[in-house]
Tab-separated table of N, CA and C and ligand atoms in Angstrom:
chain	number	residue	atom	x	y	z
P	1	UNK	N	13.541	-10.233	-5.591
P	1	UNK	CA	12.134	-9.992	-5.896
P	1	UNK	C	12.025	-9.178	-7.185
P	2	UNK	N	11.130	-9.538	-8.068
P	2	UNK	CA	10.842	-8.704	-9.224
P	2	UNK	C	9.404	-8.201	-9.105
P	3	UNK	N	9.162	-7.058	-9.729
P	3	UNK	CA	7.843	-6.432	-9.619
P	3	UNK	C	7.065	-6.728	-10.895
P	4	UNK	N	5.840	-7.167	-10.732
P	4	UNK	CA	4.983	-7.445	-11.895
P	4	UNK	C	3.534	-7.114	-11.547
P	5	UNK	N	2.715	-7.071	-12.602
P	5	UNK	CA	1.281	-6.823	-12.410
P	5	UNK	C	0.639	-8.020	-11.720
P	6	UNK	N	-0.268	-7.743	-10.802
P	6	UNK	CA	-0.991	-8.818	-10.104
P	6	UNK	C	-1.999	-9.472	-11.037
P	7	UNK	N	-2.261	-10.757	-10.802
P	7	UNK	CA	-3.295	-11.448	-11.579
P	7	UNK	C	-4.209	-12.207	-10.618
P	8	UNK	N	-5.277	-12.756	-11.196
P	8	UNK	CA	-6.281	-13.410	-10.352
P	8	UNK	C	-5.672	-14.549	-9.524
P	9	UNK	N	-4.702	-15.261	-10.083
P	9	UNK	CA	-4.141	-16.395	-9.342
P	9	UNK	C	-3.295	-15.958	-8.143
P	10	UNK	N	-2.987	-14.655	-8.045
P	10	UNK	CA	-2.216	-14.152	-6.898
P	10	UNK	C	-3.098	-13.781	-5.709
P	11	UNK	N	-4.425	-13.728	-5.919
P	11	UNK	CA	-5.263	-13.056	-4.924
P	11	UNK	C	-5.231	-13.723	-3.542
P	12	UNK	N	-5.175	-15.061	-3.500
P	12	UNK	CA	-5.141	-15.726	-2.189
P	12	UNK	C	-3.856	-15.364	-1.448
P	13	UNK	N	-2.729	-15.326	-2.170
P	13	UNK	CA	-1.443	-14.961	-1.528
P	13	UNK	C	-1.461	-13.504	-1.087
P	14	UNK	N	-2.069	-12.643	-1.911
P	14	UNK	CA	-2.121	-11.218	-1.556
P	14	UNK	C	-2.986	-11.032	-0.304
P	15	UNK	N	-4.103	-11.736	-0.264
P	15	UNK	CA	-4.956	-11.635	0.933
P	15	UNK	C	-4.173	-12.082	2.177
P	16	UNK	N	-3.464	-13.221	2.074
P	16	UNK	CA	-2.683	-13.722	3.227
P	16	UNK	C	-1.619	-12.696	3.632
P	17	UNK	N	-0.972	-12.099	2.639
P	17	UNK	CA	0.053	-11.070	2.911
P	17	UNK	C	-0.577	-9.883	3.652
P	18	UNK	N	-1.752	-9.457	3.200
P	18	UNK	CA	-2.394	-8.289	3.814
P	18	UNK	C	-2.829	-8.594	5.244
P	19	UNK	N	-3.385	-9.784	5.463
P	19	UNK	CA	-3.830	-10.137	6.817
P	19	UNK	C	-2.620	-10.155	7.760
P	20	UNK	N	-1.544	-10.817	7.347
P	20	UNK	CA	-0.348	-10.897	8.211
P	20	UNK	C	0.252	-9.506	8.455
P	21	UNK	N	0.390	-8.731	7.389
P	21	UNK	CA	1.063	-7.430	7.514
P	21	UNK	C	0.192	-6.440	8.269
P	22	UNK	N	-1.128	-6.514	8.055
P	22	UNK	CA	-2.021	-5.618	8.806
P	22	UNK	C	-1.953	-5.918	10.307
P	23	UNK	N	-1.980	-7.207	10.685
P	23	UNK	CA	-1.891	-7.514	12.123
P	23	UNK	C	-0.560	-7.016	12.684
P	24	UNK	N	0.525	-7.250	11.950
P	24	UNK	CA	1.850	-6.847	12.451
P	24	UNK	C	1.952	-5.323	12.579
P	25	UNK	N	1.261	-4.591	11.708
P	25	UNK	CA	1.391	-3.133	11.677
P	25	UNK	C	0.379	-2.439	12.578
P	26	UNK	N	-0.880	-2.924	12.563
P	26	UNK	CA	-1.956	-2.125	13.152
P	26	UNK	C	-2.564	-2.679	14.441
P	27	UNK	N	-2.218	-3.907	14.854
P	27	UNK	CA	-2.824	-4.430	16.094
P	27	UNK	C	-2.578	-3.487	17.268
P	28	UNK	N	-1.379	-2.921	17.328
P	28	UNK	CA	-1.047	-2.047	18.466
P	28	UNK	C	-1.799	-0.710	18.381
P	29	UNK	N	-2.288	-0.368	17.197
P	29	UNK	CA	-2.983	0.918	17.015
P	29	UNK	C	-4.504	0.730	17.114
P	30	UNK	N	-5.036	-0.243	16.360
P	30	UNK	CA	-6.495	-0.415	16.306
P	30	UNK	C	-7.010	-1.546	17.195
P	31	UNK	N	-6.107	-2.469	17.590
P	31	UNK	CA	-6.521	-3.687	18.294
P	31	UNK	C	-6.754	-4.811	17.286
P	32	UNK	N	-6.421	-6.056	17.706
P	32	UNK	CA	-6.435	-7.206	16.789
P	32	UNK	C	-7.833	-7.492	16.234
P	33	UNK	N	-8.869	-7.273	17.083
P	33	UNK	CA	-10.225	-7.601	16.652
P	33	UNK	C	-10.664	-6.683	15.500
P	34	UNK	N	-10.385	-5.393	15.666
P	34	UNK	CA	-10.757	-4.403	14.631
P	34	UNK	C	-9.964	-4.673	13.339
P	35	UNK	N	-8.685	-5.045	13.493
P	35	UNK	CA	-7.870	-5.352	12.312
P	35	UNK	C	-8.463	-6.560	11.573
P	36	UNK	N	-8.885	-7.584	12.325
P	36	UNK	CA	-9.484	-8.770	11.688
P	36	UNK	C	-10.754	-8.379	10.934
P	37	UNK	N	-11.584	-7.525	11.565
P	37	UNK	CA	-12.820	-7.060	10.900
P	37	UNK	C	-12.497	-6.342	9.590
P	38	UNK	N	-11.533	-5.408	9.672
P	38	UNK	CA	-11.199	-4.595	8.494
P	38	UNK	C	-10.623	-5.472	7.387
P	39	UNK	N	-9.700	-6.352	7.744
P	39	UNK	CA	-9.062	-7.157	6.692
P	39	UNK	C	-10.070	-8.134	6.066
P	40	UNK	N	-11.050	-8.573	6.847
P	40	UNK	CA	-12.069	-9.457	6.260
P	40	UNK	C	-12.913	-8.703	5.240
P	41	UNK	N	-13.164	-7.436	5.518
P	41	UNK	CA	-14.022	-6.635	4.633
P	41	UNK	C	-13.225	-6.084	3.445
P	42	UNK	N	-12.153	-5.386	3.735
P	42	UNK	CA	-11.408	-4.677	2.679
P	42	UNK	C	-10.547	-5.610	1.841
P	43	UNK	N	-10.120	-6.724	2.438
P	43	UNK	CA	-9.152	-7.584	1.750
P	43	UNK	C	-9.718	-8.960	1.457
P	44	UNK	N	-11.028	-9.045	1.289
P	44	UNK	CA	-11.606	-10.310	0.833
P	44	UNK	C	-11.149	-10.527	-0.612
P	45	UNK	N	-11.189	-11.774	-1.061
P	45	UNK	CA	-10.793	-12.070	-2.447
P	45	UNK	C	-11.650	-11.254	-3.419
P	46	UNK	N	-12.971	-11.161	-3.131
P	46	UNK	CA	-13.858	-10.407	-4.030
P	46	UNK	C	-13.490	-8.929	-4.071
P	47	UNK	N	-13.183	-8.347	-2.917
P	47	UNK	CA	-12.825	-6.920	-2.877
P	47	UNK	C	-11.523	-6.683	-3.645
P	48	UNK	N	-10.584	-7.615	-3.513
P	48	UNK	CA	-9.297	-7.465	-4.218
P	48	UNK	C	-9.480	-7.654	-5.720
P	49	UNK	N	-10.356	-8.595	-6.082
P	49	UNK	CA	-10.565	-8.928	-7.502
P	49	UNK	C	-11.051	-7.714	-8.293
P	50	UNK	N	-11.904	-6.909	-7.678
P	50	UNK	CA	-12.439	-5.713	-8.346
P	50	UNK	C	-11.294	-4.790	-8.776
P	51	UNK	N	-10.233	-4.759	-7.960
P	51	UNK	CA	-9.113	-3.837	-8.241
P	51	UNK	C	-8.282	-4.265	-9.441
P	52	UNK	N	-8.350	-5.551	-9.798
P	52	UNK	CA	-7.544	-6.029	-10.936
P	52	UNK	C	-7.945	-5.339	-12.235
P	53	UNK	N	-9.220	-4.941	-12.316
P	53	UNK	CA	-9.717	-4.382	-13.578
P	53	UNK	C	-10.146	-2.919	-13.440
P	54	UNK	N	-9.785	-2.300	-12.338
P	54	UNK	CA	-10.188	-0.895	-12.142
P	54	UNK	C	-9.435	-0.018	-13.146
P	55	UNK	N	-10.160	0.847	-13.890
P	55	UNK	CA	-9.481	1.709	-14.861
P	55	UNK	C	-8.501	2.666	-14.196
P	56	UNK	N	-7.472	3.084	-14.944
P	56	UNK	CA	-6.458	4.050	-14.475
P	56	UNK	C	-5.827	3.635	-13.147
P	57	UNK	N	-5.633	2.318	-12.972
P	57	UNK	CA	-5.064	1.820	-11.717
P	57	UNK	C	-3.926	0.852	-11.999
P	58	UNK	N	-3.068	0.697	-11.016
P	58	UNK	CA	-1.995	-0.297	-11.097
P	58	UNK	C	-2.047	-1.154	-9.847
P	59	UNK	N	-2.057	-2.469	-10.056
P	59	UNK	CA	-2.064	-3.427	-8.945
P	59	UNK	C	-0.805	-4.276	-9.144
P	60	UNK	N	0.182	-4.098	-8.280
P	60	UNK	CA	1.498	-4.718	-8.467
P	60	UNK	C	1.842	-5.661	-7.318
P	61	UNK	N	2.658	-6.674	-7.631
P	61	UNK	CA	3.200	-7.532	-6.575
P	61	UNK	C	4.716	-7.640	-6.737
P	62	UNK	N	5.385	-7.913	-5.616
P	62	UNK	CA	6.805	-8.257	-5.627
P	62	UNK	C	6.882	-9.771	-5.455
P	63	UNK	N	7.537	-10.435	-6.392
P	63	UNK	CA	7.513	-11.900	-6.468
P	63	UNK	C	8.961	-12.387	-6.546
P	64	UNK	N	9.303	-13.449	-5.793
P	64	UNK	CA	10.666	-13.995	-5.953
P	64	UNK	C	10.625	-15.365	-6.625
P	65	UNK	N	9.476	-15.690	-7.217
P	65	UNK	CA	9.348	-16.984	-7.893
P	65	UNK	C	8.723	-18.028	-6.997
P	66	UNK	N	8.828	-17.848	-5.683
P	66	UNK	CA	8.203	-18.814	-4.780
P	66	UNK	C	7.196	-18.148	-3.859
P	67	UNK	N	7.362	-16.846	-3.664
P	67	UNK	CA	6.524	-16.163	-2.676
P	67	UNK	C	6.248	-14.724	-3.121
P	68	UNK	N	5.052	-14.235	-2.769
P	68	UNK	CA	4.769	-12.812	-2.969
P	68	UNK	C	5.135	-12.092	-1.682
P	69	UNK	N	6.103	-11.184	-1.793
P	69	UNK	CA	6.636	-10.515	-0.598
P	69	UNK	C	6.080	-9.129	-0.374
P	70	UNK	N	5.409	-8.568	-1.389
P	70	UNK	CA	4.866	-7.227	-1.228
P	70	UNK	C	3.821	-6.948	-2.281
P	71	UNK	N	3.011	-5.924	-2.035
P	71	UNK	CA	1.986	-5.528	-3.013
P	71	UNK	C	1.794	-4.018	-2.958
P	72	UNK	N	1.299	-3.468	-4.072
P	72	UNK	CA	0.953	-2.047	-4.107
P	72	UNK	C	-0.257	-1.875	-5.012
P	73	UNK	N	-1.109	-0.929	-4.644
P	73	UNK	CA	-2.253	-0.588	-5.482
P	73	UNK	C	-2.379	0.929	-5.515
P	74	UNK	N	-2.477	1.488	-6.721
P	74	UNK	CA	-2.561	2.938	-6.875
P	74	UNK	C	-3.513	3.265	-8.001
P	75	UNK	N	-4.100	4.447	-7.916
P	75	UNK	CA	-5.126	4.847	-8.862
P	75	UNK	C	-4.927	6.313	-9.236
P	76	UNK	N	-5.150	6.656	-10.518
P	76	UNK	CA	-5.001	8.051	-10.953
P	76	UNK	C	-6.367	8.727	-10.998
P	77	UNK	N	-6.354	10.053	-10.874
P	77	UNK	CA	-7.612	10.801	-11.004
P	77	UNK	C	-8.021	10.851	-12.479
P	78	UNK	N	-9.169	11.469	-12.759
P	78	UNK	CA	-9.729	11.485	-14.111
P	78	UNK	C	-8.770	11.967	-15.169
P	79	UNK	N	-8.028	13.027	-14.861
P	79	UNK	CA	-7.103	13.571	-15.863
P	79	UNK	C	-5.724	12.919	-15.796
P	80	UNK	N	-5.486	12.131	-14.799
P	80	UNK	CA	-4.217	11.411	-14.694
P	80	UNK	C	-3.093	12.204	-14.062
P	81	UNK	N	-3.385	13.420	-13.580
P	81	UNK	CA	-2.314	14.261	-13.027
P	81	UNK	C	-1.947	13.873	-11.599
P	82	UNK	N	-2.919	13.340	-10.878
P	82	UNK	CA	-2.674	12.997	-9.470
P	82	UNK	C	-2.877	11.498	-9.272
P	83	UNK	N	-1.856	10.853	-8.708
P	83	UNK	CA	-1.945	9.428	-8.397
P	83	UNK	C	-2.100	9.279	-6.894
P	84	UNK	N	-3.032	8.433	-6.484
P	84	UNK	CA	-3.173	8.137	-5.062
P	84	UNK	C	-2.661	6.725	-4.806
P	85	UNK	N	-1.696	6.627	-3.904
P	85	UNK	CA	-1.187	5.313	-3.498
P	85	UNK	C	-2.107	4.813	-2.391
P	86	UNK	N	-2.907	3.795	-2.715
P	86	UNK	CA	-3.933	3.340	-1.781
P	86	UNK	C	-3.434	2.216	-0.879
P	87	UNK	N	-2.492	1.427	-1.364
P	87	UNK	CA	-1.961	0.326	-0.554
P	87	UNK	C	-0.497	0.107	-0.898
P	88	UNK	N	0.335	-0.098	0.126
P	88	UNK	CA	1.727	-0.512	-0.073
P	88	UNK	C	2.098	-1.362	1.133
P	89	UNK	N	2.242	-2.652	0.923
P	89	UNK	CA	2.488	-3.568	2.038
P	89	UNK	C	3.557	-4.582	1.675
P	90	UNK	N	4.515	-4.730	2.581
P	90	UNK	CA	5.594	-5.712	2.429
P	90	UNK	C	5.514	-6.651	3.639
P	91	UNK	N	5.589	-7.949	3.406
P	91	UNK	CA	5.541	-8.914	4.516
P	91	UNK	C	6.595	-8.553	5.561
P	92	UNK	N	6.256	-8.650	6.851
P	92	UNK	CA	7.211	-8.245	7.890
P	92	UNK	C	8.602	-8.856	7.712
P	93	UNK	N	8.674	-10.138	7.337
P	93	UNK	CA	10.005	-10.780	7.235
P	93	UNK	C	10.811	-10.282	6.037
P	94	UNK	N	10.168	-9.535	5.134
P	94	UNK	CA	10.889	-8.997	3.973
P	94	UNK	C	11.075	-7.478	4.043
P	95	UNK	N	10.622	-6.856	5.128
P	95	UNK	CA	10.733	-5.391	5.219
P	95	UNK	C	12.175	-4.959	5.415
P	96	UNK	N	12.479	-3.741	4.959
P	96	UNK	CA	13.820	-3.183	5.153
P	96	UNK	C	14.856	-3.707	4.177
P	97	UNK	N	14.382	-4.324	3.078
P	97	UNK	CA	15.325	-4.869	2.081
P	97	UNK	C	15.126	-4.246	0.710
P	98	UNK	N	14.418	-3.135	0.660
P	98	UNK	CA	14.279	-2.419	-0.608
P	98	UNK	C	13.024	-2.740	-1.409
P	99	UNK	N	12.199	-3.671	-0.932
P	99	UNK	CA	11.026	-4.079	-1.727
P	99	UNK	C	9.986	-2.965	-1.800
P	100	UNK	N	9.742	-2.288	-0.679
P	100	UNK	CA	8.785	-1.171	-0.681
P	100	UNK	C	9.233	-0.085	-1.651
P	101	UNK	N	10.525	0.212	-1.641
P	101	UNK	CA	11.066	1.219	-2.570
P	101	UNK	C	10.888	0.797	-4.024
P	102	UNK	N	11.129	-0.485	-4.313
P	102	UNK	CA	10.960	-0.992	-5.687
P	102	UNK	C	9.505	-0.871	-6.140
P	103	UNK	N	8.581	-1.254	-5.245
P	103	UNK	CA	7.155	-1.168	-5.588
P	103	UNK	C	6.750	0.282	-5.827
P	104	UNK	N	7.226	1.176	-4.969
P	104	UNK	CA	6.881	2.596	-5.134
P	104	UNK	C	7.430	3.133	-6.456
P	105	UNK	N	8.677	2.801	-6.790
P	105	UNK	CA	9.263	3.259	-8.064
P	105	UNK	C	8.433	2.772	-9.252
P	106	UNK	N	7.999	1.510	-9.173
P	106	UNK	CA	7.236	0.943	-10.294
P	106	UNK	C	5.854	1.600	-10.396
P	107	UNK	N	5.236	1.898	-9.250
P	107	UNK	CA	3.962	2.627	-9.269
P	107	UNK	C	4.164	3.951	-10.000
P	108	UNK	N	5.196	4.685	-9.620
P	108	UNK	CA	5.438	6.006	-10.217
P	108	UNK	C	5.698	5.871	-11.720
P	109	UNK	N	6.506	4.890	-12.108
P	109	UNK	CA	6.801	4.680	-13.537
P	109	UNK	C	5.551	4.305	-14.334
P	110	UNK	N	4.561	3.730	-13.654
P	110	UNK	CA	3.350	3.280	-14.345
P	110	UNK	C	2.420	4.430	-14.715
P	111	UNK	N	2.668	5.617	-14.150
P	111	UNK	CA	1.808	6.779	-14.426
P	111	UNK	C	2.677	7.926	-14.945
P	112	UNK	N	3.192	7.799	-16.193
P	112	UNK	CA	4.144	8.800	-16.690
P	112	UNK	C	3.553	10.205	-16.825
P	113	UNK	N	2.216	10.296	-16.910
P	113	UNK	CA	1.567	11.615	-17.046
P	113	UNK	C	1.423	12.330	-15.701
P	114	UNK	N	1.582	11.587	-14.620
P	114	UNK	CA	1.247	12.147	-13.294
P	114	UNK	C	2.225	13.232	-12.878
P	115	UNK	N	1.705	14.215	-12.186
P	115	UNK	CA	2.509	15.329	-11.673
P	115	UNK	C	2.676	15.265	-10.163
P	116	UNK	N	1.876	14.420	-9.517
P	116	UNK	CA	1.888	14.368	-8.049
P	116	UNK	C	1.451	12.979	-7.597
P	117	UNK	N	2.120	12.462	-6.574
P	117	UNK	CA	1.622	11.230	-5.939
P	117	UNK	C	1.288	11.553	-4.485
P	118	UNK	N	0.159	11.029	-4.058
P	118	UNK	CA	-0.399	11.393	-2.752
P	118	UNK	C	-0.791	10.122	-2.006
P	119	UNK	N	-0.775	10.172	-0.699
P	119	UNK	CA	-1.222	9.035	0.105
P	119	UNK	C	-1.648	9.517	1.482
P	120	UNK	N	-2.341	8.648	2.181
P	120	UNK	CA	-2.656	8.905	3.583
P	120	UNK	C	-2.077	7.761	4.392
P	121	UNK	N	-1.418	8.105	5.476
P	121	UNK	CA	-0.805	7.080	6.327
P	121	UNK	C	-1.179	7.363	7.773
P	122	UNK	N	-1.484	6.311	8.504
P	122	UNK	CA	-1.837	6.444	9.921
P	122	UNK	C	-0.695	7.155	10.667
P	123	UNK	N	-1.072	8.221	11.369
P	123	UNK	CA	-0.059	9.032	12.058
P	123	UNK	C	0.815	8.200	13.004
P	124	UNK	N	0.189	7.217	13.652
P	124	UNK	CA	0.945	6.404	14.626
P	124	UNK	C	1.819	5.352	13.956
P	125	UNK	N	1.731	5.227	12.654
P	125	UNK	CA	2.549	4.257	11.922
P	125	UNK	C	3.896	4.921	11.575
P	126	UNK	N	4.690	5.127	12.635
P	126	UNK	CA	5.942	5.900	12.516
P	126	UNK	C	6.862	5.363	11.438
P	127	UNK	N	6.919	4.047	11.350
P	127	UNK	CA	7.843	3.411	10.424
P	127	UNK	C	7.501	3.760	8.973
P	128	UNK	N	6.204	3.710	8.676
P	128	UNK	CA	5.780	4.032	7.304
P	128	UNK	C	5.974	5.522	7.023
P	129	UNK	N	5.665	6.377	8.002
P	129	UNK	CA	5.875	7.826	7.809
P	129	UNK	C	7.354	8.075	7.503
P	130	UNK	N	8.252	7.413	8.263
P	130	UNK	CA	9.699	7.588	8.032
P	130	UNK	C	10.107	7.073	6.654
P	131	UNK	N	9.523	5.940	6.244
P	131	UNK	CA	9.803	5.386	4.918
P	131	UNK	C	9.417	6.394	3.833
P	132	UNK	N	8.183	6.945	3.935
P	132	UNK	CA	7.729	7.878	2.893
P	132	UNK	C	8.586	9.142	2.876
P	133	UNK	N	8.986	9.624	4.049
P	133	UNK	CA	9.875	10.802	4.077
P	133	UNK	C	11.191	10.470	3.383
P	134	UNK	N	11.733	9.273	3.660
P	134	UNK	CA	12.995	8.858	3.009
P	134	UNK	C	12.817	8.764	1.490
P	135	UNK	N	11.570	8.542	1.051
P	135	UNK	CA	11.280	8.422	-0.386
P	135	UNK	C	10.840	9.754	-0.991
P	136	UNK	N	11.001	10.854	-0.281
P	136	UNK	CA	10.761	12.174	-0.871
P	136	UNK	C	9.380	12.765	-0.657
P	137	UNK	N	8.543	12.117	0.160
P	137	UNK	CA	7.210	12.669	0.439
P	137	UNK	C	7.306	13.694	1.566
P	138	UNK	N	6.414	14.686	1.506
P	138	UNK	CA	6.332	15.650	2.608
P	138	UNK	C	4.905	15.675	3.152
P	139	UNK	N	4.780	16.003	4.419
P	139	UNK	CA	3.461	16.048	5.055
P	139	UNK	C	2.693	17.268	4.570
P	140	UNK	N	1.407	17.046	4.247
P	140	UNK	CA	0.590	18.134	3.696
P	140	UNK	C	-0.687	18.343	4.488
P	141	UNK	N	-0.755	17.810	5.682
P	141	UNK	CA	-1.972	18.002	6.470
P	141	UNK	C	-2.448	16.688	7.037
P	142	UNK	N	-3.709	16.666	7.481
P	142	UNK	CA	-4.208	15.444	8.110
P	142	UNK	C	-5.619	15.148	7.612
P	143	UNK	N	-6.060	13.935	7.892
P	143	UNK	CA	-7.393	13.484	7.476
P	143	UNK	C	-7.883	12.500	8.526
P	144	UNK	N	-9.219	12.252	8.589
P	144	UNK	CA	-9.694	11.251	9.538
P	144	UNK	C	-9.142	9.888	9.164
P	145	UNK	N	-8.850	9.066	10.166
P	145	UNK	CA	-8.291	7.747	9.880
P	145	UNK	C	-9.397	6.757	9.553
P	146	UNK	N	-9.358	6.118	8.371
P	146	UNK	CA	-10.424	5.174	8.016
P	146	UNK	C	-10.431	3.934	8.915
P	147	UNK	N	-9.275	3.617	9.504
P	147	UNK	CA	-9.208	2.426	10.358
P	147	UNK	C	-9.681	2.684	11.777
P	148	UNK	N	-10.003	3.924	12.093
P	148	UNK	CA	-10.487	4.229	13.438
P	148	UNK	C	-9.375	4.575	14.403
P	149	UNK	N	-8.178	4.834	13.918
P	149	UNK	CA	-7.081	5.296	14.784
P	149	UNK	C	-7.236	6.782	15.024
P	150	UNK	N	-6.185	7.434	15.416
P	150	UNK	CA	-6.277	8.856	15.732
P	150	UNK	C	-6.502	9.684	14.465
P	151	UNK	N	-5.451	9.792	13.654
P	151	UNK	CA	-5.503	10.659	12.485
P	151	UNK	C	-4.589	10.082	11.413
P	152	UNK	N	-4.949	10.320	10.155
P	152	UNK	CA	-4.037	9.988	9.069
P	152	UNK	C	-3.263	11.233	8.666
P	153	UNK	N	-2.014	11.031	8.266
P	153	UNK	CA	-1.207	12.118	7.738
P	153	UNK	C	-1.312	12.055	6.215
P	154	UNK	N	-1.602	13.209	5.596
P	154	UNK	CA	-1.612	13.282	4.133
P	154	UNK	C	-0.189	13.623	3.703
P	155	UNK	N	0.354	12.821	2.770
P	155	UNK	CA	1.722	13.076	2.295
P	155	UNK	C	1.713	13.150	0.768
P	156	UNK	N	2.570	14.007	0.231
P	156	UNK	CA	2.625	14.191	-1.224
P	156	UNK	C	4.062	14.273	-1.702
P	157	UNK	N	4.251	13.886	-2.946
P	157	UNK	CA	5.555	14.032	-3.594
P	157	UNK	C	5.319	14.488	-5.038
P	158	UNK	N	5.897	15.616	-5.430
P	158	UNK	CA	5.758	16.050	-6.824
P	158	UNK	C	6.485	15.067	-7.750
P	159	UNK	N	5.979	14.924	-8.976
P	159	UNK	CA	6.599	14.021	-9.954
P	159	UNK	C	6.924	14.784	-11.238
P	160	UNK	N	7.763	14.201	-12.035
P	160	UNK	CA	8.029	14.751	-13.367
P	160	UNK	C	9.028	15.899	-13.382
M	201	LIG	C1	6.439	0.866	4.855
M	201	LIG	C2	6.922	-0.275	3.960
M	201	LIG	C3	5.991	-0.419	2.761
M	201	LIG	C4	8.348	0.044	3.460
M	201	LIG	O1	8.802	-1.016	2.664
M	201	LIG	P1	10.264	-1.662	2.936
M	201	LIG	O2	10.471	-2.705	1.925
M	201	LIG	O3	10.288	-2.092	4.367
M	201	LIG	O4	11.196	-0.371	2.750
M	201	LIG	P2	12.555	-0.315	1.906
M	201	LIG	O5	13.478	-1.356	2.412
M	201	LIG	O6	12.231	-0.340	0.443
M	201	LIG	O7	13.071	1.135	2.286
M	201	LIG	C5	13.188	2.166	1.309
M	201	LIG	C6	13.805	3.366	1.925
M	201	LIG	O8	13.064	3.833	3.067
M	201	LIG	C7	13.924	3.894	4.200
M	201	LIG	N1	13.227	3.340	5.341
M	201	LIG	C8	12.569	2.156	5.399
M	201	LIG	N2	12.071	1.971	6.632
M	201	LIG	C9	12.444	3.063	7.350
M	201	LIG	C10	12.291	3.438	8.701
M	201	LIG	N3	11.629	2.669	9.570
M	201	LIG	N4	12.830	4.602	9.087
M	201	LIG	C11	13.487	5.398	8.226
M	201	LIG	N5	13.687	5.095	6.934
M	201	LIG	C12	13.170	3.930	6.517
M	201	LIG	C13	15.088	3.010	3.914
M	201	LIG	O9	16.243	3.529	4.534
M	201	LIG	C14	15.203	3.058	2.424
M	201	LIG	O10	15.990	4.143	2.014
M	201	LIG	P3	17.338	3.814	1.228
M	201	LIG	O11	16.908	2.998	0.038
M	201	LIG	O12	17.844	5.181	0.875
M	201	LIG	O13	18.175	3.053	2.208
M	201	LIG	C15	6.984	-1.630	4.719
M	201	LIG	O14	7.888	-1.507	5.798
M	201	LIG	C16	5.640	-2.110	5.216
M	201	LIG	O15	4.936	-2.829	4.506
M	201	LIG	N6	5.296	-1.752	6.461
M	201	LIG	C17	4.081	-2.210	7.065
M	201	LIG	C18	2.860	-1.802	6.311
M	201	LIG	C19	2.737	-0.313	6.128
M	201	LIG	O16	2.866	0.446	7.083
M	201	LIG	N7	2.447	0.084	4.907
M	201	LIG	C20	2.210	1.467	4.563
M	201	LIG	C21	0.786	1.781	4.807
M	201	LIG	S1	0.383	3.426	4.286
């Protein structure tokens, strides 16, 4: 898989990736019906398209030439010192092979001015919490879960 910037022609594949990965990750936490509602709203082609041109943002995909296996979307604050990782998803059949790590590295490299990268992850998503810890993030508190689960964990990693 190589990492590249997402383009409009990728959006249908990215939506399919998000729907599949969201069901695999969150059905046990939020329930399949709620996941379908959320993915229809947050991951519609129109909602994704807006992100392609969002200023101070990076929208990346992992591509092997035949399939998109992962995606990431991150945005910097006004001064560029803090980057928020808003989405990082790897198709279930491609997880555990380094793609998430590659996408995260490329996100970080895309914001050379940044001093901190931050994210929120569903507390019950043990696998993702373990992944972020393995990638150098530490827990910094909690926040309400936007998906309606229990709580999100706020995690941060200093950069530079
Ligand atoms: C979380 C996710 C993005 C990680 O991507 P991935 O491609 O599966 O992870 P990688 O193979 O790149 O793993 C990178 C590192 O994290 C570690 N890691 C990955 N999964 C782990 C786990 N379940 N427990 C502990 N460490 C883990 C790996 O050991 C690896 O470290 P290493 O390179 O030193 O061996 C991916 O599994 C995913 O999309 N999960 C479902 C969606 C999700 O939860 N996204 C995050 C929402 S906030």
